[in-house]
Coordinates of N, CA, C and O in Angstrom, one line a residue:
M1 N 0.7 -1.2 -0.2 CA -0.1 0.0 -0.2 C 0.8 1.4 0.1 O 1.7 1.4 1.0
L2 N 0.5 1.8 -1.0 CA 1.5 3.3 -1.0 C 0.8 4.5 -0.2 O -0.8 4.6 -0.5
T3 N 1.8 4.7 1.4 CA 0.7 5.8 1.6 C 1.5 7.6 1.5 O 2.7 7.7 1.3
R4 N 1.4 8.5 2.0 CA 1.4 9.3 2.3 C 1.7 10.0 3.4 O 1.5 11.3 3.9
I5 N 1.8 9.6 4.4 CA 2.1 9.5 5.6 C 3.1 11.1 5.4 O 3.4 11.8 6.5
R6 N 4.4 11.2 4.9 CA 5.6 11.5 5.1 C 5.3 13.4 4.4 O 5.2 14.1 5.3
E7 N 3.9 12.8 3.6 CA 4.0 14.3 3.2 C 2.5 14.8 3.5 O 2.7 16.2 3.6
V8 N 1.9 14.3 4.3 CA 0.9 14.7 5.4 C 1.6 15.5 6.5 O 1.4 16.3 6.6
R9 N 3.0 14.5 7.0 CA 3.6 15.1 8.0 C 4.0 16.4 7.8 O 4.1 17.6 8.2
K10 N 5.3 16.9 6.7 CA 5.8 17.6 6.4 C 4.7 19.1 5.9 O 5.2 19.9 6.7
A11 N 3.5 18.8 5.3 CA 2.6 19.6 5.5 C 2.6 20.6 6.7 O 1.8 21.5 6.6
K12 N 2.1 19.5 7.5 CA 0.7 20.5 8.9 C 2.6 20.6 9.4 O 2.1 21.4 10.9
G13 N 3.4 20.7 9.3 CA 4.6 21.4 9.9 C 4.9 20.4 11.1 O 6.4 20.6 11.9
L14 N 4.7 18.9 10.9 CA 5.5 18.4 12.2 C 6.9 17.9 12.3 O 7.5 17.0 10.8
T15 N 7.7 17.3 12.9 CA 8.7 15.8 13.1 C 8.3 14.7 13.3 O 7.0 14.4 13.3
L16 N 9.0 13.8 13.4 CA 8.7 12.5 13.2 C 8.6 12.4 15.1 O 7.6 11.6 15.1
H17 N 9.1 12.9 15.5 CA 8.5 12.9 17.0 C 7.4 13.6 17.1 O 6.8 12.4 18.3
D18 N 6.8 14.5 16.7 CA 5.5 15.3 17.0 C 4.8 14.3 16.8 O 3.4 13.9 18.1
V19 N 5.0 13.7 15.5 CA 4.0 12.4 15.1 C 3.3 11.5 16.5 O 3.3 10.6 17.1
A20 N 5.3 11.2 16.6 CA 5.2 9.4 17.6 C 4.9 10.0 19.0 O 3.8 8.8 19.7
V21 N 5.0 10.7 19.2 CA 3.9 11.2 20.7 C 2.5 11.4 20.8 O 1.7 11.2 21.9
R22 N 2.1 12.2 20.1 CA 0.8 12.2 19.2 C 0.1 10.9 19.3 O -1.4 11.0 19.9
C23 N 0.5 10.0 18.9 CA 0.0 8.6 18.9 C -0.8 8.6 20.2 O -0.2 8.4 21.1
A24 N -1.7 7.4 20.3 CA -1.7 7.0 21.3 C -2.4 5.7 21.3 O -3.4 5.1 20.4
P25 N -1.7 4.7 21.9 CA -0.4 5.2 23.1 C 0.8 5.6 22.1 O 0.7 5.5 21.0
P26 N 1.5 6.4 22.5 CA 2.6 7.4 22.2 C 3.5 5.8 21.9 O 3.4 5.2 22.2
T27 N 4.2 6.7 20.7 CA 5.5 5.0 20.0 C 6.2 6.3 19.7 O 7.1 7.2 20.6
T28 N 7.8 5.4 18.7 CA 8.5 6.3 18.5 C 8.7 7.0 17.8 O 8.5 6.6 16.3
A29 N 10.2 7.9 17.3 CA 9.9 8.6 16.0 C 10.5 7.4 14.7 O 10.4 7.6 14.1
Q30 N 11.4 6.3 15.1 CA 11.7 5.8 14.6 C 10.5 4.6 13.6 O 10.5 4.4 12.9
T31 N 9.4 4.5 14.5 CA 8.1 3.7 14.2 C 8.3 4.0 12.9 O 7.3 3.5 11.8
I32 N 7.7 5.7 13.2 CA 6.9 6.4 12.0 C 7.7 5.8 11.1 O 7.2 6.5 10.1
G33 N 9.1 6.7 11.0 CA 9.7 6.7 10.4 C 9.7 5.1 9.4 O 9.8 5.2 8.1
R34 N 9.8 4.0 9.7 CA 9.4 2.8 9.3 C 8.6 2.5 8.3 O 8.0 2.1 7.1
L35 N 7.2 3.2 9.2 CA 5.9 3.3 8.5 C 5.8 4.1 7.2 O 5.2 4.1 6.1
E36 N 6.6 5.0 7.9 CA 6.6 6.6 6.2 C 7.7 6.1 5.1 O 6.8 5.8 4.5
T37 N 8.5 5.2 5.6 CA 8.4 5.0 4.5 C 8.5 3.0 3.4 O 9.4 3.0 2.7
G38 N 7.6 2.3 4.0 CA 7.7 1.3 4.1 C 8.1 0.1 4.5 O 8.6 -0.7 4.3
T39 N 9.8 0.6 5.0 CA 9.9 -0.8 6.0 C 9.3 -1.5 6.6 O 9.6 -2.6 7.4
R40 N 8.0 -1.0 7.5 CA 7.3 -2.1 8.4 C 6.6 -1.5 8.0 O 5.2 -0.3 7.6
T41 N 5.4 -2.4 7.9 CA 3.7 -2.8 7.3 C 2.9 -1.5 8.2 O 3.0 -2.2 8.8
V42 N 2.2 -1.1 6.9 CA 1.2 0.0 7.9 C -0.1 -1.0 7.7 O -1.1 -0.8 6.9
S43 N -0.7 -1.2 8.9 CA -1.8 -2.0 9.0 C -2.9 -1.0 8.7 O -2.7 0.3 9.1
V44 N -4.2 -1.0 9.2 CA -5.3 0.0 9.4 C -5.2 0.5 10.3 O -5.2 1.6 10.9
G45 N -5.2 0.0 11.5 CA -4.8 0.1 13.2 C -3.7 1.1 13.1 O -4.2 2.6 13.8
W46 N -2.3 1.1 12.1 CA -1.0 2.2 12.4 C -2.0 3.3 11.4 O -1.6 4.6 11.6
L47 N -2.8 2.7 10.7 CA -3.1 4.9 9.9 C -3.8 5.3 10.6 O -4.1 6.0 10.6
N48 N -5.2 4.2 11.4 CA -5.5 5.0 12.1 C -5.2 6.3 13.4 O -5.5 7.0 13.4
R49 N -4.3 5.2 14.1 CA -3.6 6.4 15.0 C -2.9 6.8 14.4 O -3.0 8.6 15.1
I50 N -2.4 7.0 13.3 CA -1.2 8.3 12.7 C -1.9 9.2 12.3 O -1.9 10.0 12.1
A51 N -3.4 8.8 11.6 CA -4.2 9.9 11.7 C -4.8 10.2 11.8 O -5.1 12.5 12.0
A52 N -5.3 10.0 13.1 CA -5.6 10.6 14.8 C -4.4 11.9 15.3 O -4.6 12.7 16.0
A53 N -3.6 11.3 14.9 CA -2.0 11.9 15.6 C -2.0 12.8 14.6 O -1.5 14.3 15.5
L54 N -2.3 13.5 13.2 CA -1.9 14.2 12.2 C -2.9 15.1 12.3 O -3.3 15.7 11.2
E55 N -4.1 15.0 12.8 CA -5.4 15.3 12.8 C -6.2 15.5 11.3 O -7.1 16.2 11.0
V56 N -6.2 13.8 10.8 CA -6.9 13.8 9.5 C -7.8 13.0 9.3 O -7.3 12.3 10.0
E57 N -8.5 12.3 7.9 CA -8.5 10.8 7.7 C -7.9 10.0 7.6 O -6.7 10.6 6.6
A58 N -7.6 8.8 7.7 CA -7.4 8.2 7.4 C -6.6 7.9 5.8 O -6.0 7.3 5.2
A59 N -8.2 8.4 5.4 CA -7.7 8.1 3.6 C -6.6 9.2 3.1 O -6.6 9.2 2.0
D60 N -6.8 9.9 4.3 CA -5.9 11.1 3.5 C -4.6 10.6 3.8 O -3.4 11.4 2.6
L61 N -4.1 9.1 4.3 CA -2.9 8.8 4.4 C -2.3 7.6 3.0 O -1.5 7.5 3.4
V62 N -3.3 7.8 2.7 CA -3.1 6.6 1.4 C -3.2 7.3 -0.1 O -4.2 8.1 0.4
T63 N -2.9 6.8 -1.3 CA -3.0 6.8 -2.5 C -4.6 6.4 -3.2 O -4.1 5.0 -2.7
L64 N -5.5 7.2 -3.4 CA -6.4 6.1 -3.4 C -6.7 7.7 -5.1 O -6.8 7.9 -5.2
P65 N -7.2 5.2 -5.8 CA -7.5 6.0 -7.3 C -8.3 6.7 -7.9 O -8.1 7.2 -8.5
D66 N -9.3 7.1 -6.8 CA -10.6 8.1 -7.1 C -10.5 9.3 -6.9 O -11.7 10.3 -7.0
R67 N -9.4 9.9 -5.6 CA -9.1 11.0 -5.6 C -7.8 12.0 -6.7 O -6.7 11.4 -6.8
A68 N -8.2 13.0 -6.8 CA -7.2 13.8 -7.8 C -6.7 14.7 -6.6 O -7.3 15.5 -6.1
D69 N -5.1 13.6 -7.0 CA -4.2 14.5 -6.0 C -3.4 15.9 -6.5 O -3.2 16.3 -7.5
L70 N -3.7 16.9 -5.8 CA -2.7 18.0 -6.5 C -1.3 18.1 -6.5 O -0.4 18.3 -5.4
P71 N -0.5 18.1 -7.3 CA 1.1 17.7 -7.2 C 1.2 18.8 -7.3 O 1.7 20.2 -7.8
V72 N 2.9 18.9 -6.7 CA 3.6 20.3 -6.1 C 4.7 20.3 -7.2 O 5.4 20.0 -7.4
A73 N 4.4 21.7 -7.9 CA 5.3 22.3 -8.7 C 6.2 23.2 -8.4 O 7.8 22.6 -9.1
A74 N 6.5 23.8 -7.4 CA 7.8 24.3 -6.7 C 7.1 25.0 -5.9 O 6.5 25.0 -5.1
I75 N 8.6 25.3 -4.1 CA 8.8 25.0 -3.5 C 9.1 26.8 -2.9 O 9.8 26.9 -3.6
L76 N 8.8 27.8 -2.8 CA 8.9 29.0 -3.1 C 10.0 28.9 -1.3 O 9.3 29.6 -0.1
G77 N 11.5 29.7 -1.3 CA 11.9 29.4 -0.7 C 12.7 30.9 -0.8 O 12.2 31.7 -1.2
A78 N 13.6 30.9 0.4 CA 14.6 32.1 0.2 C 15.3 32.5 -0.7 O 15.4 33.6 -0.8
D79 N 16.1 31.4 -1.2 CA 16.3 31.8 -2.3 C 15.9 31.5 -4.1 O 15.7 31.6 -4.8
G80 N 13.9 31.8 -3.8 CA 13.1 31.8 -5.1 C 12.6 30.4 -5.0 O 12.5 29.9 -4.4
P81 N 12.3 30.2 -6.1 CA 11.3 29.1 -6.5 C 12.7 27.9 -6.9 O 13.6 28.1 -7.5
A82 N 11.5 26.7 -6.5 CA 13.2 25.9 -7.4 C 12.4 24.3 -6.4 O 10.8 24.4 -6.1
A83 N 12.3 24.0 -7.8 CA 11.7 22.5 -7.9 C 11.2 21.2 -6.7 O 13.0 21.1 -5.7
P84 N 10.9 20.4 -6.4 CA 11.2 19.8 -4.7 C 11.6 18.8 -5.5 O 12.7 18.0 -6.3
R85 N 12.6 18.2 -4.9 CA 13.9 16.9 -4.6 C 13.2 15.8 -4.7 O 13.8 14.9 -5.5
K86 N 12.3 15.7 -4.7 CA 11.4 14.1 -4.9 C 9.4 14.9 -5.5 O 9.3 15.9 -4.6
P87 N 9.1 13.7 -5.6 CA 7.5 14.7 -5.9 C 6.7 14.0 -4.6 O 6.8 13.9 -3.8
M88 N 6.0 15.7 -4.4 CA 5.1 16.0 -3.6 C 3.3 16.4 -3.8 O 3.4 16.4 -5.1
T89 N 2.7 16.2 -3.0 CA 1.4 16.6 -3.5 C 1.0 17.7 -2.0 O 1.1 17.1 -1.0
L90 N 0.2 18.3 -2.2 CA -0.7 19.4 -1.8 C -2.0 18.0 -1.2 O -2.8 17.4 -2.2
L91 N -2.5 18.8 0.4 CA -3.2 18.4 0.7 C -4.8 19.3 0.1 O -5.0 19.7 0.6
A92 N -6.3 18.7 -0.4 CA -7.1 19.1 -0.8 C -7.6 19.6 1.0 O -7.7 19.0 1.8
P93 N -8.0 20.8 1.0 CA -9.1 20.9 2.9 C -10.3 20.1 3.0 O -11.3 19.6 1.8
T94 N -10.1 19.7 3.6 CA -11.6 18.4 4.3 C -12.2 18.6 5.5 O -11.4 19.1 6.6
P95 N -13.2 18.8 5.7 CA -13.8 19.4 6.3 C -14.4 18.5 7.6 O -13.8 17.5 7.6
G96 N -14.1 18.3 8.7 CA -13.4 17.7 9.6 C -14.8 17.7 11.0 O -16.1 18.1 10.3
G97 N -14.8 16.7 11.7 CA -16.2 16.7 12.7 C -16.9 17.7 13.1 O -17.6 17.8 12.8
A98 N -16.9 18.8 14.1 CA -17.6 19.7 14.3 C -16.7 20.8 13.8 O -15.8 21.7 14.9
M99 N -17.1 21.5 12.5 CA -16.4 22.1 12.0 C -17.8 23.3 11.5 O -18.9 22.9 11.1
V100 N -17.6 24.5 11.0 CA -18.1 25.2 10.4 C -17.2 26.7 9.4 O -15.8 26.6 9.3
G101 N -17.8 27.0 8.7 CA -17.3 28.2 7.9 C -17.6 29.4 7.4 O -19.2 30.1 8.5
I102 N -17.1 31.1 7.2 CA -17.1 31.7 7.9 C -16.8 32.6 6.0 O -15.8 31.6 5.7
I103 N -18.1 33.1 5.2 CA -17.3 33.7 4.5 C -17.1 35.3 4.8 O -17.8 36.1 5.3
V104 N -15.9 36.0 4.6 CA -16.0 37.2 4.7 C -16.4 38.0 3.5 O -16.2 37.8 1.9
D105 N -17.3 38.6 3.5 CA -17.8 39.9 2.3 C -17.1 41.1 2.7 O -17.2 42.0 1.2
V106 N -16.5 41.3 3.4 CA -16.0 43.0 3.0 C -14.5 42.9 4.5 O -14.3 41.9 5.6
A107 N -13.5 43.1 3.4 CA -12.5 43.0 3.8 C -12.0 44.0 5.8 O -12.7 44.5 5.8
Q108 N -11.9 42.3 6.7 CA -11.3 43.0 7.7 C -10.2 42.3 8.3 O -10.1 41.1 8.0
G109 N -9.1 43.5 9.1 CA -8.3 42.9 9.7 C -7.1 42.2 8.2 O -7.3 42.7 6.9
D110 N -6.7 40.8 8.7 CA -5.7 40.1 7.6 C -6.7 39.1 6.3 O -6.3 39.4 5.3
Y111 N -8.0 39.7 6.0 CA -8.9 39.1 5.7 C -9.2 39.7 4.4 O -10.1 40.5 4.7
R112 N -9.4 39.4 3.2 CA -9.9 39.8 1.9 C -11.3 39.3 1.9 O -12.0 38.3 1.5
A113 N -12.4 40.0 1.1 CA -13.3 40.1 0.8 C -13.1 38.8 0.0 O -12.2 39.0 -1.0
G114 N -14.4 37.7 -0.1 CA -14.2 36.0 -1.3 C -13.5 35.5 -0.1 O -13.9 34.0 -0.7
D115 N -12.7 35.7 1.0 CA -12.2 34.8 1.3 C -13.1 33.6 2.2 O -14.6 34.3 2.8
A116 N -12.8 32.5 2.6 CA -12.8 31.3 3.1 C -12.3 30.7 4.0 O -11.9 30.4 4.5
L117 N -13.3 31.1 4.9 CA -12.4 30.7 6.4 C -13.0 29.1 7.2 O -13.8 28.8 6.7
W118 N -12.2 28.4 7.5 CA -12.7 26.9 7.8 C -12.5 27.4 8.9 O -11.3 26.8 9.6
A119 N -13.0 26.8 10.1 CA -13.1 26.4 11.7 C -13.8 25.9 12.5 O -14.5 25.4 12.2
D120 N -12.8 25.1 13.3 CA -13.3 24.1 14.5 C -14.2 25.0 15.1 O -13.5 26.0 16.1
K121 N -15.1 24.0 15.7 CA -15.9 24.6 16.7 C -15.3 23.8 18.1 O -14.8 22.5 18.0
L122 N -15.5 24.5 19.1 CA -14.4 24.6 20.1 C -15.8 24.5 21.4 O -16.5 25.7 21.6
A123 N -16.0 23.4 22.2 CA -16.7 23.4 23.6 C -16.1 24.7 24.8 O -15.6 24.6 24.4
P124 N -17.1 25.4 25.5 CA -15.6 25.8 26.8 C -14.6 25.7 27.3 O -13.8 26.7 27.4
E125 N -14.6 24.0 27.6 CA -13.6 23.5 28.0 C -12.4 23.7 27.4 O -11.4 23.2 27.6
D126 N -12.5 23.7 25.5 CA -11.4 23.7 25.1 C -11.3 25.3 24.2 O -10.0 25.5 23.6
F127 N -11.7 26.4 25.5 CA -11.6 28.1 24.5 C -10.3 28.2 24.7 O -9.8 29.3 23.7
G128 N -9.0 28.0 26.2 CA -8.1 28.4 25.8 C -7.3 27.8 24.7 O -6.1 28.3 24.6
R129 N -7.1 26.3 23.9 CA -7.0 26.2 23.2 C -6.3 27.6 21.7 O -5.9 27.7 21.2
A130 N -7.8 27.9 22.0 CA -7.9 29.0 21.0 C -7.3 30.3 21.6 O -7.2 31.6 20.6
L131 N -6.6 31.0 22.5 CA -5.7 32.1 22.7 C -5.4 32.9 21.6 O -4.2 32.1 21.4
N132 N -5.3 33.9 21.5 CA -4.8 34.6 20.1 C -4.6 34.0 18.6 O -3.7 34.4 18.2
R133 N -5.5 33.4 18.8 CA -6.5 33.1 17.3 C -7.7 34.3 17.1 O -8.5 34.0 17.5
D134 N -7.9 33.6 16.0 CA -9.0 34.8 15.4 C -10.2 33.7 15.7 O -10.5 32.7 15.0
V135 N -11.4 33.3 16.5 CA -12.4 33.2 16.2 C -13.6 34.2 16.1 O -14.0 35.3 15.9
L136 N -14.8 33.3 16.2 CA -16.2 33.5 15.8 C -16.5 33.4 17.1 O -16.7 31.7 18.0
A137 N -17.8 33.7 17.8 CA -18.6 33.6 18.5 C -20.3 33.8 18.7 O -20.0 34.8 18.5
P138 N -20.6 32.9 18.8 CA -22.4 33.3 19.0 C -22.8 34.6 20.0 O -22.6 34.4 20.8
R139 N -23.6 35.1 19.8 CA -24.2 36.3 20.5 C -25.9 36.2 20.2 O -26.3 35.5 20.2
P140 N -26.7 36.8 21.1 CA -27.6 36.4 20.9 C -28.4 36.8 19.8 O -28.6 37.6 19.2
V141 N -29.4 36.6 19.8 CA -30.7 36.9 18.5 C -30.1 37.1 17.1 O -30.2 37.5 16.2
G142 N -29.4 35.8 16.7 CA -28.6 35.2 15.7 C -27.3 36.0 15.5 O -26.5 36.3 13.6
R143 N -27.2 37.2 16.0 CA -25.9 37.6 16.2 C -24.9 37.6 16.2 O -24.6 35.8 16.9
F144 N -23.3 37.4 15.9 CA -21.8 37.1 16.2 C -21.1 38.2 16.5 O -20.6 39.3 16.4
A145 N -19.6 37.9 17.1 CA -18.4 38.7 17.4 C -17.7 38.3 16.8 O -17.3 36.3 16.9
F146 N -16.8 38.6 15.9 CA -15.4 38.3 15.0 C -14.0 38.6 15.6 O -14.3 39.9 15.8
G147 N -13.3 38.2 15.7 CA -11.4 38.7 16.1 C -10.9 37.7 16.6 O -11.1 36.9 17.2
R148 N -9.8 38.5 17.5 CA -8.8 37.4 18.3 C -9.3 37.7 19.7 O -10.1 38.0 20.0
L149 N -9.6 36.2 19.8 CA -9.4 36.2 21.0 C -8.5 36.0 22.2 O -7.6 35.8 22.4
V150 N -9.2 36.9 23.5 CA -7.6 37.4 23.9 C -7.6 37.4 25.3 O -7.0 37.4 26.3
A151 N -8.6 36.4 25.6 CA -9.0 36.0 27.2 C -10.2 35.1 27.3 O -11.2 35.6 26.2
T152 N -10.0 34.2 28.1 CA -11.0 33.8 27.6 C -11.8 33.2 30.0 O -10.5 33.1 30.8
D153 N -12.9 32.7 30.3 CA -12.8 33.0 31.8 C -14.1 32.6 32.4 O -15.4 32.9 31.7
D154 N -14.4 30.5 32.8 CA -16.0 30.5 32.4 C -16.5 30.5 31.6 O -18.2 30.5 31.4
G155 N -16.3 30.4 30.6 CA -17.3 30.7 29.1 C -17.3 32.2 28.3 O -18.1 32.4 28.2
R156 N -17.1 32.8 30.0 CA -17.1 34.0 29.2 C -15.3 34.5 28.3 O -14.8 34.0 28.7
V157 N -15.7 35.3 26.8 CA -14.8 34.9 26.4 C -14.5 36.8 26.3 O -15.7 37.6 25.9
Q158 N -13.2 37.1 25.5 CA -12.8 38.9 24.9 C -12.4 39.0 23.8 O -11.4 37.9 23.5
I159 N -12.3 39.1 23.0 CA -13.2 39.4 22.0 C -12.4 40.5 21.0 O -13.1 41.4 21.3
L160 N -11.0 41.0 20.5 CA -10.8 41.9 19.6 C -11.1 42.1 18.2 O -10.8 41.1 17.9
P161 N -12.1 42.7 18.0 CA -12.6 42.4 17.1 C -11.4 43.3 16.0 O -10.1 43.9 16.0
A162 N -11.4 42.1 14.6 CA -10.3 42.5 13.5 C -10.8 44.3 12.8 O -9.9 44.9 12.6
T163 N -11.6 44.5 12.9 CA -11.6 45.8 12.7 C -11.1 46.8 13.5 O -11.0 47.6 14.4
P164 N -10.5 47.7 12.5 CA -9.4 48.9 13.7 C -10.2 50.0 13.9 O -11.4 50.2 13.3
G165 N -10.0 50.4 15.5 CA -10.7 51.4 16.1 C -12.2 50.5 17.0 O -12.6 51.3 17.6
A166 N -12.6 49.3 16.5 CA -13.8 48.7 17.3 C -13.6 48.6 18.5 O -11.9 48.5 18.9
R167 N -14.5 48.5 19.6 CA -13.9 48.2 20.7 C -14.3 46.5 21.2 O -15.2 46.0 20.2
Q168 N -13.4 46.4 22.5 CA -13.6 44.7 23.2 C -14.8 44.4 23.2 O -15.9 45.0 23.4
V169 N -15.0 43.1 23.0 CA -16.2 42.3 22.8 C -16.1 42.1 24.1 O -15.1 41.1 24.0
V170 N -17.0 41.9 25.1 CA -17.0 40.7 26.8 C -18.5 39.8 26.5 O -19.2 40.4 26.5
I171 N -18.0 38.4 25.4 CA -19.9 37.8 26.2 C -19.9 36.5 26.8 O -18.7 36.1 26.9
D172 N -20.4 35.9 27.0 CA -20.8 34.0 27.6 C -20.9 34.0 26.4 O -22.3 34.1 25.0
A173 N -20.3 32.5 26.1 CA -20.1 31.9 25.0 C -20.8 30.7 24.8 O -19.9 29.9 26.2
P174 N -21.3 29.9 24.8 CA -21.8 28.6 24.3 C -20.7 27.2 23.5 O -20.6 26.6 24.0
W175 N -20.5 28.7 22.9 CA -19.4 27.7 21.4 C -18.8 28.9 20.8 O -19.2 30.0 20.9
I176 N -17.5 28.3 20.1 CA -16.9 29.7 19.6 C -15.8 28.5 18.2 O -16.0 27.1 18.7
A177 N -15.6 28.6 17.2 CA -15.1 28.6 16.1 C -13.6 29.2 16.0 O -13.5 30.2 15.5
M178 N -12.2 28.2 16.1 CA -11.5 29.0 16.2 C -11.1 28.5 14.4 O -10.7 27.4 13.9
V179 N -10.5 30.3 13.9 CA -10.4 29.8 12.3 C -8.9 29.1 12.5 O -7.9 28.9 12.8
R180 N -9.0 28.3 11.7 CA -8.0 26.8 11.4 C -7.2 27.2 9.5 O -6.4 26.8 9.6
Q181 N -8.3 27.2 8.5 CA -7.7 27.2 7.5 C -8.8 28.2 6.8 O -9.5 29.2 6.8
L182 N -7.6 29.2 5.7 CA -7.9 30.2 5.2 C -7.9 30.1 3.3 O -7.3 29.3 3.1
V183 N -8.9 29.9 3.0 CA -8.9 29.5 1.3 C -9.5 31.0 0.4 O -10.5 31.5 0.8
R184 N -8.1 31.1 -0.4 CA -8.4 32.3 -0.8 C -8.0 32.4 -2.3 O -7.5 31.5 -3.0
S185 N -9.3 32.9 -3.3 CA -8.8 32.9 -4.3 C -7.9 34.4 -5.1 O -8.4 35.3 -4.4
L186 N -7.1 34.1 -5.4 CA -6.3 35.3 -6.3 C -7.7 35.1 -7.5 O -7.3 34.9 -8.5

């Protein structure tokens, strides 16, 4: 079976050790390396463990005949564009379990009109994961607050809006959505 474990790991900016520690139960970087290179057979169990550690679907770690992969033509580095040393592909964004989408209609902060934001929906006990990240939080009567999460305390969040000069918003939120991925058409 051809796997894409190394490609996915590198696309997420993780080391072999990072993935090994994230596995449940943890394993060694050497084992992950052997699974990546094919010197050790990848079972369905290993595929599921590594997928969970990388926060992707197990199907993202194997080459499937019915899925079109996007080949990497160049890598933009400090010395300019260069061809990859070996064939690489990009992962297409796929929605996870509790995700929501946000469409930017008018430019705000770092976001341009037409941007699509993919966000992970978090429960109050996980709000700390989103500190200093952009979030969407529900407000009463179908309204929302959007901006940088600057503080959280027992379900109460403090959000600094992306609009210059806007005042900080403090609200009780049953959930927040932390921006994970930006999709921008040029």
